[in-house]
Coordinates of C-alpha atoms and ligand atoms in Angstrom, one line a residue:
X1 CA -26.0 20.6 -21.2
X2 CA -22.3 19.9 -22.7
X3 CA -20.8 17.3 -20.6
X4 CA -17.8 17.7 -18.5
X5 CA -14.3 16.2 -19.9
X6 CA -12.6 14.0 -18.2
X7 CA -8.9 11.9 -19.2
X8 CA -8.0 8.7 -17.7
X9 CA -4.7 7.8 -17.8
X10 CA -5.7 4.0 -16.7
X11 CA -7.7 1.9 -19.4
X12 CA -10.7 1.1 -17.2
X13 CA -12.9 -2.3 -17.5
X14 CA -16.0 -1.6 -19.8
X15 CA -18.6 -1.6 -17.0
X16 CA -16.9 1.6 -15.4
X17 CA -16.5 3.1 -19.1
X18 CA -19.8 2.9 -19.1
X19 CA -20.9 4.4 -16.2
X20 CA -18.4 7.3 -16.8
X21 CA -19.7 8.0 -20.4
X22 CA -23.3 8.7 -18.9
X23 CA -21.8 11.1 -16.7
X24 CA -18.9 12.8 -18.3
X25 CA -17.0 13.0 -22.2
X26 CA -14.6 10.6 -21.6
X27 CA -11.4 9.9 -22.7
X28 CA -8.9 7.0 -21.8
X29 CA -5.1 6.4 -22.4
X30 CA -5.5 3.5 -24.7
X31 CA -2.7 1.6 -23.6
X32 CA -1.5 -0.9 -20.9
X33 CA 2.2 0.9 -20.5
X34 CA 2.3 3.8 -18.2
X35 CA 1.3 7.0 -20.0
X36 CA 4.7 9.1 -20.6
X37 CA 4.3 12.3 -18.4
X38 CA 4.8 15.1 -22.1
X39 CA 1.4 12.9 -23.4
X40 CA -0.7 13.5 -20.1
X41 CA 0.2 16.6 -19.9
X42 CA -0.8 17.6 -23.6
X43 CA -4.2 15.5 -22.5
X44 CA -5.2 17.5 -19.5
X45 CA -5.4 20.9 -21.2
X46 CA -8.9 21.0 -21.6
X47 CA -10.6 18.5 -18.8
X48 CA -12.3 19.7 -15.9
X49 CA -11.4 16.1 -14.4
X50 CA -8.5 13.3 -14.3
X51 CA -8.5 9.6 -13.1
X52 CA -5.4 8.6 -12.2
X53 CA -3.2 6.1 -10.3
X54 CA 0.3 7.3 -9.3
X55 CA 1.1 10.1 -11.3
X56 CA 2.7 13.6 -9.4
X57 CA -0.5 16.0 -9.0
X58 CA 1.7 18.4 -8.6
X59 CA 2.5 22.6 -9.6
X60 CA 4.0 21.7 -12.9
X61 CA 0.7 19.5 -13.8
X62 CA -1.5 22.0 -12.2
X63 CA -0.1 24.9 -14.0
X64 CA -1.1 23.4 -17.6
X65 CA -4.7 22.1 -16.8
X66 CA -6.5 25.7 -16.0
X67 CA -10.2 23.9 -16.6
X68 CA -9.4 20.9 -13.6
X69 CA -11.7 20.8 -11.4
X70 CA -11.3 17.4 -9.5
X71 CA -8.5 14.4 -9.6
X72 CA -9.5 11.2 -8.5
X73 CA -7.2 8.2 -7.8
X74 CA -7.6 4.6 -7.9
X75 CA -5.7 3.8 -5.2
X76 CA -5.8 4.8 -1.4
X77 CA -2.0 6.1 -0.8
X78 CA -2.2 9.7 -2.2
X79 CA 1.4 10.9 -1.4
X80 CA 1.7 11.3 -5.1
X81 CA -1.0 14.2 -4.8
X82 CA 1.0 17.5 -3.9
X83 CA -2.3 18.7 -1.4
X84 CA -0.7 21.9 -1.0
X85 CA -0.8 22.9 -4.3
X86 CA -4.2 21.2 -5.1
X87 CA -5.6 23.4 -2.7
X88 CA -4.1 26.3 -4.4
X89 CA -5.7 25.6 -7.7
X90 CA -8.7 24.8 -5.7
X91 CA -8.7 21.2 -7.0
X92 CA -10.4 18.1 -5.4
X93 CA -8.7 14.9 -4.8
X94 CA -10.1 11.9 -4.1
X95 CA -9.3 8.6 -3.3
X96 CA -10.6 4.8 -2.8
X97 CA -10.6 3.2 1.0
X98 CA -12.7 0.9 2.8
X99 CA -13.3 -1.0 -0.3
X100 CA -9.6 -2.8 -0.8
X101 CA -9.2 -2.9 3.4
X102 CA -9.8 -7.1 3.3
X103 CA -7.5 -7.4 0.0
X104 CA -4.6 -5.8 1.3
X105 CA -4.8 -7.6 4.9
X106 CA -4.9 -10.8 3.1
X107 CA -1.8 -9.9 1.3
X108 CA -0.2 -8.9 5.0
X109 CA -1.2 -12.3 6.5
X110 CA -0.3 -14.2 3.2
X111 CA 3.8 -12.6 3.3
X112 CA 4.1 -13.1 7.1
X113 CA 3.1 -16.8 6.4
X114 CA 5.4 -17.0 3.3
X115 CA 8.3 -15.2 5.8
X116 CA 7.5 -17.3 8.6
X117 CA 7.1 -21.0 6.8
X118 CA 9.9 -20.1 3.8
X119 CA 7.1 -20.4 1.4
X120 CA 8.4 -19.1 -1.6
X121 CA 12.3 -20.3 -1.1
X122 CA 10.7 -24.3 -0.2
X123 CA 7.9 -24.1 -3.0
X124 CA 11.5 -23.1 -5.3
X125 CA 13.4 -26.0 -3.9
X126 CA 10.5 -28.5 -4.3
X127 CA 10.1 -27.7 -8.2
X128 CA 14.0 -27.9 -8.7
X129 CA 13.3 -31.5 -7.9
X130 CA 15.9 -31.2 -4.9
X131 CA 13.4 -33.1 -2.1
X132 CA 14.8 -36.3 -2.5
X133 CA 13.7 -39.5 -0.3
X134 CA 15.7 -39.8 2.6
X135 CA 16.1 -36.4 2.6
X136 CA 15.8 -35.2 6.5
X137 CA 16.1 -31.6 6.4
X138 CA 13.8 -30.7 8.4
X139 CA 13.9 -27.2 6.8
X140 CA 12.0 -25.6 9.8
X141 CA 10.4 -22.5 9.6
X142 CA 9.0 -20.4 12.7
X143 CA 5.3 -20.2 13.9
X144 CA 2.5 -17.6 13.3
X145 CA 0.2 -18.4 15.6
X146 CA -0.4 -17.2 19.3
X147 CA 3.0 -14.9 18.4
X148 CA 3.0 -11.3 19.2
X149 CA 1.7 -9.1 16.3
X150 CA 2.3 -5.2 16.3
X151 CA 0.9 -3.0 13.6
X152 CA 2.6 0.1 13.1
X153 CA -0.4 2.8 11.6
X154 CA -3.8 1.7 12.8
X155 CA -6.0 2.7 10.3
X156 CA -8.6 0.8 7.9
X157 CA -6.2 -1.8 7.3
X158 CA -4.1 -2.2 10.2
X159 CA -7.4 -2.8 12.2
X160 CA -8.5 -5.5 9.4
X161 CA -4.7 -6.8 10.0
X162 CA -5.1 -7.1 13.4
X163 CA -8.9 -9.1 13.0
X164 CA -7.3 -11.8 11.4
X165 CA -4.4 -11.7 13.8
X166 CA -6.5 -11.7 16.8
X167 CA -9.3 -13.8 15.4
X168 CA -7.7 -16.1 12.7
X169 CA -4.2 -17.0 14.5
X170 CA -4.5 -16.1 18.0
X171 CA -2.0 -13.8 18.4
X172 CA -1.3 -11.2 20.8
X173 CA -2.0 -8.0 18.8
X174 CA -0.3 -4.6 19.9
X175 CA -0.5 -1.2 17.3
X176 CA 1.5 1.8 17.6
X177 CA -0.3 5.1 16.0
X178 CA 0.1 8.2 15.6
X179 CA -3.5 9.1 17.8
X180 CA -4.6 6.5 20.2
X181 CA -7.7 4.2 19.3
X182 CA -9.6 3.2 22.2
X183 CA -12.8 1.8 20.4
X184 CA -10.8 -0.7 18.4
X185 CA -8.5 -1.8 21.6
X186 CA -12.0 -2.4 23.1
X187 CA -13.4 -4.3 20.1
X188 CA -10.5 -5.8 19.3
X189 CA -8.6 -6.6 22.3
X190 CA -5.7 -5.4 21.2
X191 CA -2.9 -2.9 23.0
X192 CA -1.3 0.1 22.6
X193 CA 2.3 0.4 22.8
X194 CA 4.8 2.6 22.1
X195 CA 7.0 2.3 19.1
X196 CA 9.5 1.6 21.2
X197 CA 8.2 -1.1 23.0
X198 CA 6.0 -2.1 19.8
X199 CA 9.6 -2.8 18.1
X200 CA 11.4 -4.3 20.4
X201 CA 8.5 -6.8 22.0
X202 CA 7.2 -8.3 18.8
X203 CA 7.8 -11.2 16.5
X204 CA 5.7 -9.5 13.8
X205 CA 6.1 -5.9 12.6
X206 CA 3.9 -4.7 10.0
X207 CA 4.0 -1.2 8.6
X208 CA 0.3 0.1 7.5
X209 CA 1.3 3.8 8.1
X210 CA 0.8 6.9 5.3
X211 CA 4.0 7.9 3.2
X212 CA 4.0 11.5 4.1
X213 CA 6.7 13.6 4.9
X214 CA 6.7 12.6 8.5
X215 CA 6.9 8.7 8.1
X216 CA 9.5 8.9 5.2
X217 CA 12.0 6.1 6.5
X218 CA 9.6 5.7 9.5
X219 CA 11.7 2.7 10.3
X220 CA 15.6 3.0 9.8
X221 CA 18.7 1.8 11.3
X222 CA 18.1 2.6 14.5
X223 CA 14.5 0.9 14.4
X224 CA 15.7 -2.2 13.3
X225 CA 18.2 -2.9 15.7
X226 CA 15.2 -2.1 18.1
X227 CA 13.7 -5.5 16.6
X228 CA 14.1 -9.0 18.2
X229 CA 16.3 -11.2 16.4
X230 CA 14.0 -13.6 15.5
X231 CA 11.7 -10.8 14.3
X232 CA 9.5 -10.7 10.9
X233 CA 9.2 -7.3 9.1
X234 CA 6.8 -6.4 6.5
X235 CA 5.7 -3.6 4.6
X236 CA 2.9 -3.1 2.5
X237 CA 2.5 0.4 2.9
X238 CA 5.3 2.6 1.0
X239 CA 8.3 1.5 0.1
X240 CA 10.2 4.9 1.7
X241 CA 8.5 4.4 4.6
X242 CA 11.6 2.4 5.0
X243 CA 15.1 3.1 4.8
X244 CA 15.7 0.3 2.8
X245 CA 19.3 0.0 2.6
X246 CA 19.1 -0.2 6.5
X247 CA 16.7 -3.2 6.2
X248 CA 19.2 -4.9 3.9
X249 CA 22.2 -4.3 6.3
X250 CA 20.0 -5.4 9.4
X251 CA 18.5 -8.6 7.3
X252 CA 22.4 -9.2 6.5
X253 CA 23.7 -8.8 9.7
X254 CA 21.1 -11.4 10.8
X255 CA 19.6 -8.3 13.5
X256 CA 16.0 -9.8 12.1
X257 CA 15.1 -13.0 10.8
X258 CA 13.2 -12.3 7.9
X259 CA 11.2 -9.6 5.8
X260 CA 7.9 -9.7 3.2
X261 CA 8.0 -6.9 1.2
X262 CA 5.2 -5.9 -1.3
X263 CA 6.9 -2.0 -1.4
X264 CA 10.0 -0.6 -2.2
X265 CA 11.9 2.5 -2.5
X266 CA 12.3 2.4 -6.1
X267 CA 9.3 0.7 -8.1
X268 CA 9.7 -1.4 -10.2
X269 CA 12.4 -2.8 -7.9
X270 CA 16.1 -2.9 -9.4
X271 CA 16.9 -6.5 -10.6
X272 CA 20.4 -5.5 -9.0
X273 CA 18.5 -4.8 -5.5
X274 CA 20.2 -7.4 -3.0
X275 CA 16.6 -8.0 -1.3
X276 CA 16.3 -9.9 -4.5
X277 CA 18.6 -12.6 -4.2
X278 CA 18.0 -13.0 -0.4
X279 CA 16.4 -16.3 0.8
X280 CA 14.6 -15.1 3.7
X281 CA 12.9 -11.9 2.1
X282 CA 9.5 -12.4 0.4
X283 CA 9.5 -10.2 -2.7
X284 CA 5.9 -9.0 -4.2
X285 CA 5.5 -6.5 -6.9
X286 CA 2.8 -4.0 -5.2
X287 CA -0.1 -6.1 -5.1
X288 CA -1.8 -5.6 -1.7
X289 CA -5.3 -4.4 -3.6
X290 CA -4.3 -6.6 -6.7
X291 CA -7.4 -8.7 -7.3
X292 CA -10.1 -8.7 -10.1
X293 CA -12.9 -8.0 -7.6
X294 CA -11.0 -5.2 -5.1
X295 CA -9.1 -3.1 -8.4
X296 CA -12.9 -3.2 -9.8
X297 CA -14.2 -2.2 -7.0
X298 CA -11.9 0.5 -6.4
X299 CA -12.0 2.0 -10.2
X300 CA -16.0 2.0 -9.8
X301 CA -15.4 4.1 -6.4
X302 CA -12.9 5.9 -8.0
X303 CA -15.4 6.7 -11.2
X304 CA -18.4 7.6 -8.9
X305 CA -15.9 10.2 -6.9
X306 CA -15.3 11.9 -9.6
X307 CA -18.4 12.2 -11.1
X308 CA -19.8 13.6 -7.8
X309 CA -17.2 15.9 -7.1
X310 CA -17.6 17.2 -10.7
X311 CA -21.3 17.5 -10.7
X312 CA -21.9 18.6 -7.1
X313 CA -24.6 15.4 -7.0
X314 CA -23.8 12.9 -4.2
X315 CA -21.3 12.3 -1.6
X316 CA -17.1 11.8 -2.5
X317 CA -13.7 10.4 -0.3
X318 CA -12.0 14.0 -0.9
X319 CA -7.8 13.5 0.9
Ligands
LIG1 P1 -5.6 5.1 7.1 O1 -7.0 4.5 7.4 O2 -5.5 6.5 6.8 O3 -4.6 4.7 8.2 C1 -3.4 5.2 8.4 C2 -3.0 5.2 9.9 O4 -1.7 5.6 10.0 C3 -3.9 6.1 10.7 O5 -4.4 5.4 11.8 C4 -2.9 7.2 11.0 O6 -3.2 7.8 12.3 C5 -1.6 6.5 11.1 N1 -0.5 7.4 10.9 C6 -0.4 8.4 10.0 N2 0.8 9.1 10.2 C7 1.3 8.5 11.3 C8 2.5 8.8 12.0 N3 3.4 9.8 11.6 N4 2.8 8.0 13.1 C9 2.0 7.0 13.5 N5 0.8 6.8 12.8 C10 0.5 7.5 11.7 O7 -5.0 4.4 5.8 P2 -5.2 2.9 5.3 O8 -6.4 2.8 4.4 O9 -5.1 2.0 6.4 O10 -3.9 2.7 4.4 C11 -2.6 2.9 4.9 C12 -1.6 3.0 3.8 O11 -1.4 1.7 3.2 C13 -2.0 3.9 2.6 O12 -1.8 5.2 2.8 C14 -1.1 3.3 1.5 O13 0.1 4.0 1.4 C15 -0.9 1.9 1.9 N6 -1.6 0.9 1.0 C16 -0.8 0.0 0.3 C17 -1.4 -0.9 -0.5 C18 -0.6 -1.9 -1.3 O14 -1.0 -2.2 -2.4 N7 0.5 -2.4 -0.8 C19 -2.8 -0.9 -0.7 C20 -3.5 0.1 0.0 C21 -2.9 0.9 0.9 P3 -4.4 8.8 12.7 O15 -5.5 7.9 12.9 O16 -3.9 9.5 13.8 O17 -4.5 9.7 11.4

């Protein structure tokens, strides 16, 4: 039986080549760079199947690949799927969660530790040579532990999030979702608030949610001023989950203490972006599943969805 063909616009490590080629003709974009949008297009034509990352799924694609069958992404976000349409052209999408859930909540506890102890701006000052003996800046930084915690979007990993909140630093962890979770407050020990209270009762604010046409600039002006003073924001969901330019007026106007950001509106970031020059804003370039073992992980899943979802043989995360 001819094998299906399938393009990935991601060069993939060799073991999950491998695996693929069993399965399916496979073809790669042999490059690092992003592949330009005219190329993948040209590429899809024939394929009944597409491995992707963050590329727009969308009508314009969908019209010019009549053979797809399935999409699968190596990430677990999937705004940049249009669903809609997908369904339309009766195309399968699939994603990779569970497996990057501990990854990504390491990331979230390591930037509200960089926000709260001034990690990055003190590990600069310290290599500029500038701690000198005698020196008694006490350059203080604020606590993590046994402070309150709320998780905005409590999902996979805001419930990982709030483990090693609850567990690892004692805190007092509170979520705000969109659907109420009694099994993990129960587990857990951990309350539900409302956003309202969520924001304006905590000294951490993390944002796990979905970027979806309802949590576009989820948090805005009017959240922020919502926020204690002293307050710590990060997001590592979406970078439009956030009105950003409200986050830099409100980290400006000294309405919250500090941010850790490992999303933004516009990626990569602007180099003229003012969160980039700002002392109390941890800056990361989208690297909450970024390790060798979790982005391995997640391109075998993503690999073994798309086979199945091609073939009909074993079980897929469809979105
Ligand atoms: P998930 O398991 O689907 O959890 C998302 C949670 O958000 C769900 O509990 C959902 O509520 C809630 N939610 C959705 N819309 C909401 C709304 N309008 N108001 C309040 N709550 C809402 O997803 P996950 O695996 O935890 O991942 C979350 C997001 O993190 C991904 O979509 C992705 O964008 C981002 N992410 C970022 C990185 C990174 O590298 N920085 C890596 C992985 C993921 P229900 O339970 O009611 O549906």
């Amino acid at each position: 039986m001819t094998k299906q063909k399938v393009f990935s616009e991601k060069q993939l490590p060799q073991n999950i080549q491998s695996y693929l080629e069993e399965h399916v003709d496979l073809k790669v974009w042999d490059k690092s760079t992003q592949m330009p949008r005219e190329l993948l297009l040209k590429e899809i034509k024939d394929v009944q199947g597409l491995i992707t990352t963050g590329s727009a799924i969308n009508e314009e694609l969908l019209q010019q690949a009549p053979e797809l069958k399935a999409v699968s992404t190596i990430s677990v976000g999937y705004n940049h799927f249009d669903t809609e349409a997908m369904r339309k052209y009766k195309v399968i999408g699939t994603h990779t969660p569970y497996v990057l859930d501990d990854t990504v909540a390491d990331l979230v506890m390591a930037l509200m530790l960089s926000a709260a102890r001034r990690i990055p701006e003190l590990d600069a000052m310290t290599k500029r040579g500038e701690w000198k003996k005698g020196d008694d800046n006490p350059r203080f930084g604020v606590d993590v532990h046994h402070k309150k915690l709320g998780i905005i979007g409590m999902g996979r990993i805001g419930e990982t999030i709030a483990k090693r909140g609850k567990n690892g630093f004692d805190m007092e962890v509170s979520y705000f979702n969109r659907s109420r979770k009694p099994e993990v407050e129960e587990k857990l020990h951990i309350e539900y608030k409302s956003k309202d209270d969520l924001l304006s009762e905590s000294d951490f604010i993390v944002l796990m949610v979905p970027l979806s046409p309802e949590t576009k600039h989820f948090i805005g002006e009017k959240e922020f001023k919502q926020m204690k003073n002293s307050a710590i924001f990060i997001n590592a969901s979406r970078g439009q989950t956030v009105d950003e330019q409200a986050m830099i007026e409100a980290l400006q106007k000294g309405e919250i203490l500090a941010a850790g950001l490992d999303v933004f509106e516009q990626e990569p970031v602007e180099p003229t972006n003012p969160l980039l020059t700002m002392k109390n804003v941890v800056t990361l370039p989208h690297i909450g599943s970024a390790t060798a073992e979790t982005r391995n992980a997640m391109a075998m899943l993503a690999a073994k969805n798309l086979v199945a979802a091609l073939t009909g043989k074993g079980t897929y995360y469809s979105v």
